[in-house]
Tab-separated table of C-alpha atoms and ligand atoms in Angstrom:
chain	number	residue	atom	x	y	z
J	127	UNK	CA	0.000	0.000	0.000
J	128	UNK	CA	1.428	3.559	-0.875
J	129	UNK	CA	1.050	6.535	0.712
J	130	UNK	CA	0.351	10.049	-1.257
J	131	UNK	CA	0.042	13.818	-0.184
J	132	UNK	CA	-2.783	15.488	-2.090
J	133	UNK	CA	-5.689	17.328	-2.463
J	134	UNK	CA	-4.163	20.300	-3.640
J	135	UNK	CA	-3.801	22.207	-6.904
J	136	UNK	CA	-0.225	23.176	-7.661
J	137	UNK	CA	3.255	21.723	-7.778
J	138	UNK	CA	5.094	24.494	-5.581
J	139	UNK	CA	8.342	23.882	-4.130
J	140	UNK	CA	7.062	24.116	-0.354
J	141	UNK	CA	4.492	21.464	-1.110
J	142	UNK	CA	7.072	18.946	-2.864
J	143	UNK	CA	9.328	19.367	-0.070
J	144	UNK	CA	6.868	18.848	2.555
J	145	UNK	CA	5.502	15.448	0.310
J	146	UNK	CA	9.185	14.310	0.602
J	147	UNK	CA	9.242	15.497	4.304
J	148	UNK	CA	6.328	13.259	5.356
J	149	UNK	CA	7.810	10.507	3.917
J	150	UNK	CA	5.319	9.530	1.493
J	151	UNK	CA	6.135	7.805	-1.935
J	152	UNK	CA	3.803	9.981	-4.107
J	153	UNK	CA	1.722	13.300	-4.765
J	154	UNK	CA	-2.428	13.346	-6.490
J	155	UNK	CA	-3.261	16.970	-7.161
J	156	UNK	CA	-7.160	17.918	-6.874
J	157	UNK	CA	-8.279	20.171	-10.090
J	158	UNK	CA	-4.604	21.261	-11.018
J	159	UNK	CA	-4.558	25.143	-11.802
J	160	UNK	CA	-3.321	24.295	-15.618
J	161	UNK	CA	-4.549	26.416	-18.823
J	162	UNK	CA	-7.990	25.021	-19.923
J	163	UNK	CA	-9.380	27.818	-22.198
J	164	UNK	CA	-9.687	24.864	-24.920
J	165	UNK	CA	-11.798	22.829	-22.739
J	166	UNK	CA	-9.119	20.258	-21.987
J	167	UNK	CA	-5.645	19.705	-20.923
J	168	UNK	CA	-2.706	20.272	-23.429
J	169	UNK	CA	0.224	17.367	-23.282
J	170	UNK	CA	3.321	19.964	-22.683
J	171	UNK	CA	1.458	21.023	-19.610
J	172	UNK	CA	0.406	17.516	-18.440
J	173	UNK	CA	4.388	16.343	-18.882
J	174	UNK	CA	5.724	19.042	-16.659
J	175	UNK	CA	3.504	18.062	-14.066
J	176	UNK	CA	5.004	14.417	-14.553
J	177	UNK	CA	8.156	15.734	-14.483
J	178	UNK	CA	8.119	18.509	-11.943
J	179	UNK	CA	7.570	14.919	-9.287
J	180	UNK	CA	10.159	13.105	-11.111
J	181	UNK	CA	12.627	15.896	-9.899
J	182	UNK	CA	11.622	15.257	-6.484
J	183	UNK	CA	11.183	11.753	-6.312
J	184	UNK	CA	7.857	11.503	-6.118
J	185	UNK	CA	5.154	9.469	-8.112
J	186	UNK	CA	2.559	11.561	-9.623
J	187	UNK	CA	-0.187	9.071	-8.915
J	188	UNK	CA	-3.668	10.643	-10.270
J	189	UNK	CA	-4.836	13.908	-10.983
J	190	UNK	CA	-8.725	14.068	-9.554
J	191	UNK	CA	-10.880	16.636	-11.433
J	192	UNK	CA	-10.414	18.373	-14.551
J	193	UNK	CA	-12.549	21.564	-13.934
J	194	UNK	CA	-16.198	21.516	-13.649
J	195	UNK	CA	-16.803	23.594	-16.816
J	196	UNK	CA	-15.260	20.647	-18.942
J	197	UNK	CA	-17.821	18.789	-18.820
J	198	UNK	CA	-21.126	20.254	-17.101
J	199	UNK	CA	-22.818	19.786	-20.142
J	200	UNK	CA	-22.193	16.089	-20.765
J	201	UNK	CA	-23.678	15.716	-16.485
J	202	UNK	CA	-26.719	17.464	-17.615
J	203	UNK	CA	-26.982	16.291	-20.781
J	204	UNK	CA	-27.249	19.774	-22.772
J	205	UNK	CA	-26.619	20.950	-26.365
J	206	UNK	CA	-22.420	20.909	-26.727
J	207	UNK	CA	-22.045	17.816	-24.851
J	208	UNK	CA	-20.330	15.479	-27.848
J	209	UNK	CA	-17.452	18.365	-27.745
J	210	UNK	CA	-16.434	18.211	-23.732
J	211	UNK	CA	-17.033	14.470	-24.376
J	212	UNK	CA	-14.193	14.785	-27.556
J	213	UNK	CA	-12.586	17.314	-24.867
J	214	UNK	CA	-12.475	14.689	-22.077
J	215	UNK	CA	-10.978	12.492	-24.417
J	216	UNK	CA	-8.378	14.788	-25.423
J	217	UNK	CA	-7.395	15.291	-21.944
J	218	UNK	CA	-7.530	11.344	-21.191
J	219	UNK	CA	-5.022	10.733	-24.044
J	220	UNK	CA	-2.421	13.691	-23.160
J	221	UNK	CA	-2.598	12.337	-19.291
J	222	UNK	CA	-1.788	8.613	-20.504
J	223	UNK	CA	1.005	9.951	-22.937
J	224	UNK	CA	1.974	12.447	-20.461
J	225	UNK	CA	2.600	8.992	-18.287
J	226	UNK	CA	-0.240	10.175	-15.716
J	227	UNK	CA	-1.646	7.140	-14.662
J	228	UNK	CA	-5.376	7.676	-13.222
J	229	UNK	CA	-7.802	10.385	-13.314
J	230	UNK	CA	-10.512	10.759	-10.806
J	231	UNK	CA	-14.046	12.278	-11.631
J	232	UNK	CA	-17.320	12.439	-9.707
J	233	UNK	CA	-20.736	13.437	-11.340
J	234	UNK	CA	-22.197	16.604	-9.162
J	235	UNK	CA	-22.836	18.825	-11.494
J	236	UNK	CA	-23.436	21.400	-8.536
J	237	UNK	CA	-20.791	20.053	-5.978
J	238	UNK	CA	-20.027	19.302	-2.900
J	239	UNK	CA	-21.856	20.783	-0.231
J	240	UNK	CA	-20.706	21.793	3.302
J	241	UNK	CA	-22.313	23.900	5.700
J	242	UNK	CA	-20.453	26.376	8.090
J	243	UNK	CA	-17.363	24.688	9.896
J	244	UNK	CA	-17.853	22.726	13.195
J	245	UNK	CA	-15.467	22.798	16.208
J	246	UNK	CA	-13.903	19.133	16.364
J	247	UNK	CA	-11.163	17.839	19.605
J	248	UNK	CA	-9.185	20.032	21.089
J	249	UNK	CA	-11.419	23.324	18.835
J	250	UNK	CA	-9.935	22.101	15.283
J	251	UNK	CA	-11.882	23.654	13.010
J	252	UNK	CA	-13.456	20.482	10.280
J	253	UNK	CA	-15.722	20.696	7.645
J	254	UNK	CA	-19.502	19.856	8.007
J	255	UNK	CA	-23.248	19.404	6.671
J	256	UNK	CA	-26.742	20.385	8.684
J	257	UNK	CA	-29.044	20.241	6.488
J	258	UNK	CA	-31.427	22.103	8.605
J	259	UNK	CA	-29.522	25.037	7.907
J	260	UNK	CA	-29.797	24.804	4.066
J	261	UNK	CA	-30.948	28.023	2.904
J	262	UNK	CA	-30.702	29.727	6.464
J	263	UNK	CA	-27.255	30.270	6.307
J	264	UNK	CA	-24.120	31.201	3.738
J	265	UNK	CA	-22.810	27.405	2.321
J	266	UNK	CA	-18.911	26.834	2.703
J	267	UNK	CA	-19.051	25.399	0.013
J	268	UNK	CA	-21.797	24.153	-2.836
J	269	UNK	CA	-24.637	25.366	-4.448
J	270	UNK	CA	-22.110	26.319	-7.507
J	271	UNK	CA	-23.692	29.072	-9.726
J	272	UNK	CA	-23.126	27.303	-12.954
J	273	UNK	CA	-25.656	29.525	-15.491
J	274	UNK	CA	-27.116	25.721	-16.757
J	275	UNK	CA	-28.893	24.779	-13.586
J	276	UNK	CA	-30.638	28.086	-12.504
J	277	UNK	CA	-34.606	26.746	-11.922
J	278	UNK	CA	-33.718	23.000	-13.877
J	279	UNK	CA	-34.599	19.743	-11.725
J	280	UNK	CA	-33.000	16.528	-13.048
J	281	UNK	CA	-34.347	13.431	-11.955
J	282	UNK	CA	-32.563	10.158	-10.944
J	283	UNK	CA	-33.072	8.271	-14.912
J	284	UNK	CA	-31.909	11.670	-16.839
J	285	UNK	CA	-28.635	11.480	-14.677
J	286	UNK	CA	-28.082	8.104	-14.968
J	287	UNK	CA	-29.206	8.184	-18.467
J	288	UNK	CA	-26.623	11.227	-19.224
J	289	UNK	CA	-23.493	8.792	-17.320
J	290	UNK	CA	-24.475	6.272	-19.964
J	291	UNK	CA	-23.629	8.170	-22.791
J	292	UNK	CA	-21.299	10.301	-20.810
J	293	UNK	CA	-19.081	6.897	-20.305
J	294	UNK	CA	-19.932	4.685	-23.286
J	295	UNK	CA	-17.798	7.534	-25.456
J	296	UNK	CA	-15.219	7.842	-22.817
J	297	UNK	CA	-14.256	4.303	-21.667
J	298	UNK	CA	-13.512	3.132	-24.686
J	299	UNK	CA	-10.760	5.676	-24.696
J	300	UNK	CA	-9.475	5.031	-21.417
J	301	UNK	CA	-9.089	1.350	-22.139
J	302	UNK	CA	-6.983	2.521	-25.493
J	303	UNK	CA	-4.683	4.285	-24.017
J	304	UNK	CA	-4.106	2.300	-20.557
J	305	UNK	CA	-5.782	4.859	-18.391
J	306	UNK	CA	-7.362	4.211	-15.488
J	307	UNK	CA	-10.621	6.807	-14.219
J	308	UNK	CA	-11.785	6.566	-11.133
J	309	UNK	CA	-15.354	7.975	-9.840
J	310	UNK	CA	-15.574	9.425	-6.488
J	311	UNK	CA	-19.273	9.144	-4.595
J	312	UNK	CA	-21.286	11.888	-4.137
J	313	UNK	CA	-20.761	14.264	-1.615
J	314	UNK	CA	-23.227	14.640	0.683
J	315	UNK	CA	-24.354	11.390	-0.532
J	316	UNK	CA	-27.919	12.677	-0.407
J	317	UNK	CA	-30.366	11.502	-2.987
J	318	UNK	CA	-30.927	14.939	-4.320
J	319	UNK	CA	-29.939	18.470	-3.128
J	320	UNK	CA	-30.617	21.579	-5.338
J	321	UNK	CA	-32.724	20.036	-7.573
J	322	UNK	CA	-30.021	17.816	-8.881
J	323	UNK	CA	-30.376	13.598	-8.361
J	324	UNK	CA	-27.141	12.331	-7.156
J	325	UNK	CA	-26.669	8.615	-8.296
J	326	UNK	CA	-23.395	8.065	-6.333
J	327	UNK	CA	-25.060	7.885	-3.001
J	328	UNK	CA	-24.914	4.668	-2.202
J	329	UNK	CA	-23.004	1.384	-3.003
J	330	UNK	CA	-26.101	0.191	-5.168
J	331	UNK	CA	-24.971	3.148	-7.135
J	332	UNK	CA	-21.285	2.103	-7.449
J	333	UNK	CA	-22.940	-1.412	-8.509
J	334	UNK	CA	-24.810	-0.265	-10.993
J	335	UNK	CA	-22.097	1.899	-12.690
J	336	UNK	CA	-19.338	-0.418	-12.736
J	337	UNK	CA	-20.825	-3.394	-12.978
J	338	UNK	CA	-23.382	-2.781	-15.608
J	339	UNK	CA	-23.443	0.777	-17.199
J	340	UNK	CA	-19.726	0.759	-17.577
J	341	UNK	CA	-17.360	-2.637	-16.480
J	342	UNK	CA	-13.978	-1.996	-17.184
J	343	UNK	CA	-10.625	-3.188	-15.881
J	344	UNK	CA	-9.874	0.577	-16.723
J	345	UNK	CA	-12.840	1.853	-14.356
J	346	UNK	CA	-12.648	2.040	-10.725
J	347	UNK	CA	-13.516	4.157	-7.785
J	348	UNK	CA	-11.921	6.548	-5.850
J	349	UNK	CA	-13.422	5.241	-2.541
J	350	UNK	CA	-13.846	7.578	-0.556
J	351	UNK	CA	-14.083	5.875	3.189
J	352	UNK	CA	-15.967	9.644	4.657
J	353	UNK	CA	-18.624	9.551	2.254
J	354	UNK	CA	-19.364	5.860	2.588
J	355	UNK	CA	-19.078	6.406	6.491
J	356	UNK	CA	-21.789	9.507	5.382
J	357	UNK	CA	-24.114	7.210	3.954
J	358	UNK	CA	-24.689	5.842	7.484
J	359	UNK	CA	-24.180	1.629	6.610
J	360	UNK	CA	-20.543	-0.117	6.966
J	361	UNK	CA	-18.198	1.655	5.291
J	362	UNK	CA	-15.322	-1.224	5.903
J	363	UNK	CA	-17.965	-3.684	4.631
J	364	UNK	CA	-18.957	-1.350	1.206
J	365	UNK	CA	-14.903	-1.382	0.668
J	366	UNK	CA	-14.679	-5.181	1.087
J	367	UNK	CA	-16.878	-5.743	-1.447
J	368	UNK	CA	-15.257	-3.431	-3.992
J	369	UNK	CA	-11.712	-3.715	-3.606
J	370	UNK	CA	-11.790	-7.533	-3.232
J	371	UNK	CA	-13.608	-7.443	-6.981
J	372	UNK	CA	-10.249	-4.931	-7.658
J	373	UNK	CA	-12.273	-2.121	-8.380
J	374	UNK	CA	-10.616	0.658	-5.957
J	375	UNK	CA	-8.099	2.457	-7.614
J	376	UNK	CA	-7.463	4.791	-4.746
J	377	UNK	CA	-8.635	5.266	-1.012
J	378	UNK	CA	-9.746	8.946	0.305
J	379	UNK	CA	-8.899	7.889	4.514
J	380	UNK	CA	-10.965	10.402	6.367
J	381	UNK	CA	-13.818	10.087	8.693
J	382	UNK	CA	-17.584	11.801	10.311
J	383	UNK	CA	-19.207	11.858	12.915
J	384	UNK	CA	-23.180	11.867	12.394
J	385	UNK	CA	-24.452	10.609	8.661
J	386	UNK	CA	-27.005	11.539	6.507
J	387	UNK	CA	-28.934	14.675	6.960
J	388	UNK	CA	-25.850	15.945	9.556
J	389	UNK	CA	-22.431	15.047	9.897
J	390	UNK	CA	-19.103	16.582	10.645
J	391	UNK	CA	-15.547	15.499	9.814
J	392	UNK	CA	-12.797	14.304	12.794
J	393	UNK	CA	-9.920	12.381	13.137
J	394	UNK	CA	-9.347	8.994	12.250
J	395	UNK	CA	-10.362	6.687	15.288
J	396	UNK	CA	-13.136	9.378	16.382
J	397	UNK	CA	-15.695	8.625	13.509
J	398	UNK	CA	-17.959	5.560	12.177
J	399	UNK	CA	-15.447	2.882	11.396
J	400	UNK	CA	-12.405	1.190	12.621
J	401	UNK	CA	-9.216	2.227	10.431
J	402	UNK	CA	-7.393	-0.569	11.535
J	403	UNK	CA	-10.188	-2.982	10.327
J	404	UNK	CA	-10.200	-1.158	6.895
J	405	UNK	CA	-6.385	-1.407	6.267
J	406	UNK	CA	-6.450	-4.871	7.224
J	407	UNK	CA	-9.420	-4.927	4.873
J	408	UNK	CA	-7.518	-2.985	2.211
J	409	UNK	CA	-4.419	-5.930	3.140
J	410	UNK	CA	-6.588	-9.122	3.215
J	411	UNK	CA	-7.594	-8.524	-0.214
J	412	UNK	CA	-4.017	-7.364	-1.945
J	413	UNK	CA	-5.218	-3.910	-2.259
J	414	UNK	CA	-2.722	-2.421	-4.491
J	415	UNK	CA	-3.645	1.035	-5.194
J	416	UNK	CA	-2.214	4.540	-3.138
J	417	UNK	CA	-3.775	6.361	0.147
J	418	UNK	CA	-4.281	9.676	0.499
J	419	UNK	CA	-6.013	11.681	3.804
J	420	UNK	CA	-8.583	13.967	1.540
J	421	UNK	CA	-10.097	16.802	3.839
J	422	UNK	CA	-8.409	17.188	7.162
J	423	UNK	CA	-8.850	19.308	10.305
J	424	UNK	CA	-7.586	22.974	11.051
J	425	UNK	CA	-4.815	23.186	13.386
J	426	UNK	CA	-4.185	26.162	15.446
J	427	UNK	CA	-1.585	28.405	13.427
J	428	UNK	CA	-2.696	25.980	10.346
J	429	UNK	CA	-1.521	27.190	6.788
J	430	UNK	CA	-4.981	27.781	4.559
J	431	UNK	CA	-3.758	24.581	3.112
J	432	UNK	CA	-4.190	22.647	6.341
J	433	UNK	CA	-0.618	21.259	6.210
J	434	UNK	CA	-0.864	20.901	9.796
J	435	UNK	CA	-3.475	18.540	9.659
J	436	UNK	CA	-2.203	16.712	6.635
J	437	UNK	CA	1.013	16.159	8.605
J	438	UNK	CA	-0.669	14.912	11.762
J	439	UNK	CA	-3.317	12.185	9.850
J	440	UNK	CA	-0.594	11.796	6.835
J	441	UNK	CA	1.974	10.670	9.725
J	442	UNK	CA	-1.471	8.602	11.614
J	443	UNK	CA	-2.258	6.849	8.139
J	444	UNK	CA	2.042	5.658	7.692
J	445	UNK	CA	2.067	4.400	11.282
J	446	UNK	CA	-1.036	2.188	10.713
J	447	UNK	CA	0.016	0.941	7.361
J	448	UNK	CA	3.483	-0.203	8.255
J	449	UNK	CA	1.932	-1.956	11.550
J	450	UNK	CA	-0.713	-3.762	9.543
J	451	UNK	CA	1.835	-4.769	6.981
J	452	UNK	CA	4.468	-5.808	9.315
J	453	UNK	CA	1.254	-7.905	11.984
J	454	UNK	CA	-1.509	-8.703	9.738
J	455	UNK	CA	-0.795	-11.692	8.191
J	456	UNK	CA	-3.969	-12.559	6.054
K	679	MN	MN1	-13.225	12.213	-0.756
C-alpha cells in the first residue's frame, strides 16, 4: 500500500518538499490550476507536471478533477455535450502519454456541499453538513452558480441516463490508451440536493455503474471511506466488497461523525469505522492502489492549506500501514 500527499492544486516547491518530508512515496493533485481555455488539458502542460515529481522523487499518482466547466454539459446532458465528451478524451489521451496514470471524476454537477465549519477535539476547526440550515445560512461550500442549472430539476433516470452516454464515449478511450478513471461518490451522498439527483449515493450506485453501465478493468472508484461512512451503513464492509472485486483504484482515509442529513468530519479513530479494520481490509484482499487523507482538520496556526493537519493524519495513516503490513498476516 502507498502513501500520497494530495488534495491540492499546484506543484510548488514548499508542497514537494513537505511530500518528501512526510515521507510519502507519491503526490495526487485535486483540479490542477493548468490552462484550460480549450476545454481540456494540453500534453506539454500535463508532462511538466510528470516531471516537476520526477525531480523530487515523487510518483505523480492521479490527478482528480479536470474543472467543472469541462464537462457540465455532458452531467446534464445539454446541447455541446459530444465536444467536452471529444474534450475529455483529449485530456484522457495527453494524461496517458503524459505517463499520468489515473484520473478521478465524480458526477455533481453542482458540488459538494458543506455547511459552516464545526469545532472538532481540542477546537480544530473540520468541515460539516446540517441540512437544517440549508438556505438559512451562507454554504462553505456548494450550491455552484453554474448559469445551466438556474430553476432546472433533473431526476434520478436523466442522470443516470446522461453517465451512460457520458461513459460509453469515454471508456472506450481510457481502455486505449491504458488509463485508469476513477469515480468518487457523491458528496453529501444525499439523494438529491438543489434540484439535482445524485446517483453516487450509495453502493447500489457504485454497482450499478461499474458493474453494468460501464465494467472496465480501466474503471474504478476513488473510494472515498468519509462519504461511505456519510451514507450511514458499513463503510469497511462497502470497501470489502469493492476492492476484493479490484475495483478501488485509490482510497480517500478520512472520517464523520453523524451521517445523513448531519455530519461533521474528525480524526481517524473518532468517527464511524475502525481504520485498523479497513487497512487490514484494504491488506486481506491485496489492495494495491495509493492512500491519500482527503479533507483534514484545522490546526491552530494551520496554513490555509491545512498542512498541519495533513502532517498529523498523513503521519497517523504511515504508522497504521506499516503496523498492519508488518502484523496482519492474512
Ligand atoms: Mn473524498
Amino acid at each position: 500500500m502507498r502513501i500520497a500527499l494530495g488534495q491540492f492544486n499546484e506543484l510548488t516547491h514548499e508542497r514537494l518538499t513537505f511530500a518528501k518530508q512526510l515521507g510519502v512515496s507519491g503526490v495526487q493533485l485535486n483540479t490542477p490550476l493548468l490552462p484550460g481555455e480549450q476545454g481540456y488539458w494540453e500534453l506539454r502542460d500535463l508532462k511538466r507536471l510528470r516531471e516537476r515529481c520526477d525531480e523530487y522523487g515523487l510518483k505523480l499518482e492521479a490527478l482528480e478533477n479536470v474543472p467543472r466547466t469541462f464537462y457540465h454539459k455532458a452531467m446534464l446532458g445539454l446541447p455541446g455535450r459530444d465536444e467536452q465528451i471529444e474534450n475529455y478524451q483529449k485530456t484522457v489521451r495527453n494524461m496517458a502519454a503524459a505517463g499520468i496514470p489515473v484520473l478521478g471524476y465524480n458526477w455533481m454537477p453542482n458540488g459538494v456541499w458543506r455547511t459552516p465549519k464545526a469545532v472538532g477535539r481540542g477546537g480544530v476547526l473540520v468541515t460539516a453538513y446540517d441540512h437544517d440550515l440549508i438556505g438559512e445560512v451562507p454554504l462553505e461550500a456548494g450550491i455552484e452558480t453554474l448559469p445551466e442549472l438556474a430553476g432546472r430539476e433533473i431526476g434520478r433516470e436523466e442522470m443516470w441516463e446522461n453517465y451512460r452516454y457520458f461513459t460509453s464515449a469515454v471508456i472506450p478511450v481510457v481502455e486505449e490508451v491504458g488509463l485508469k478513471l476513477a469515480i468518487h461518490p457523491d458528496d453529501p451522498p444525499l439523494p438529491t440536493l438543489g434540484g439535482v439527483a445524485r446517483i453516487f449515493d450509495s453502493a447500489d450506485g457504485f454497482r450499478r455503474a461499474l458493474e453494468e453501465i460501464a465494467p472496465s478493468p480501466n474503471h474504478g472508484m476513488e473510494f472515498c471511506l468519509g462519504c461511505f461512512s456519510e451514507m450511514g451503513g458499513d463503510a469497511v464492509a462497502d470497501l470489502r466488497y469493492f476492492a476484493e472485486r479490484g475495483t478501488v483504484v485509490y482510497l480517500h482515509l478520512r472520517d464523520v461523525q453523524g451521517s445523513g442529513l448531519k455530519f461533521q468530519e474528525c480524526f481517524l479513530g473518532e468517527g464511524n469505522f475502525d481504520t485498523v479494520t479497513a487497512l487490514c481490509t484494504l491488506k486481506e484482499v491485496g489492495f494495491d492502489g495509493f492512500i491519500i487523507d482527503d479533507h483534514v482538520p484545522h490546526f491552530i496556526d494551520d496554513s490555509d492549506w491545512n498542512h498541519r493537519g495533513h502532517a498529523h493524519t498523513t503521519g497517523y495513516i504511515l504508522g497504521m500501514v506499516e503496523a498492519v503490513d508488518k502484523l496482519y498476516r492474512p
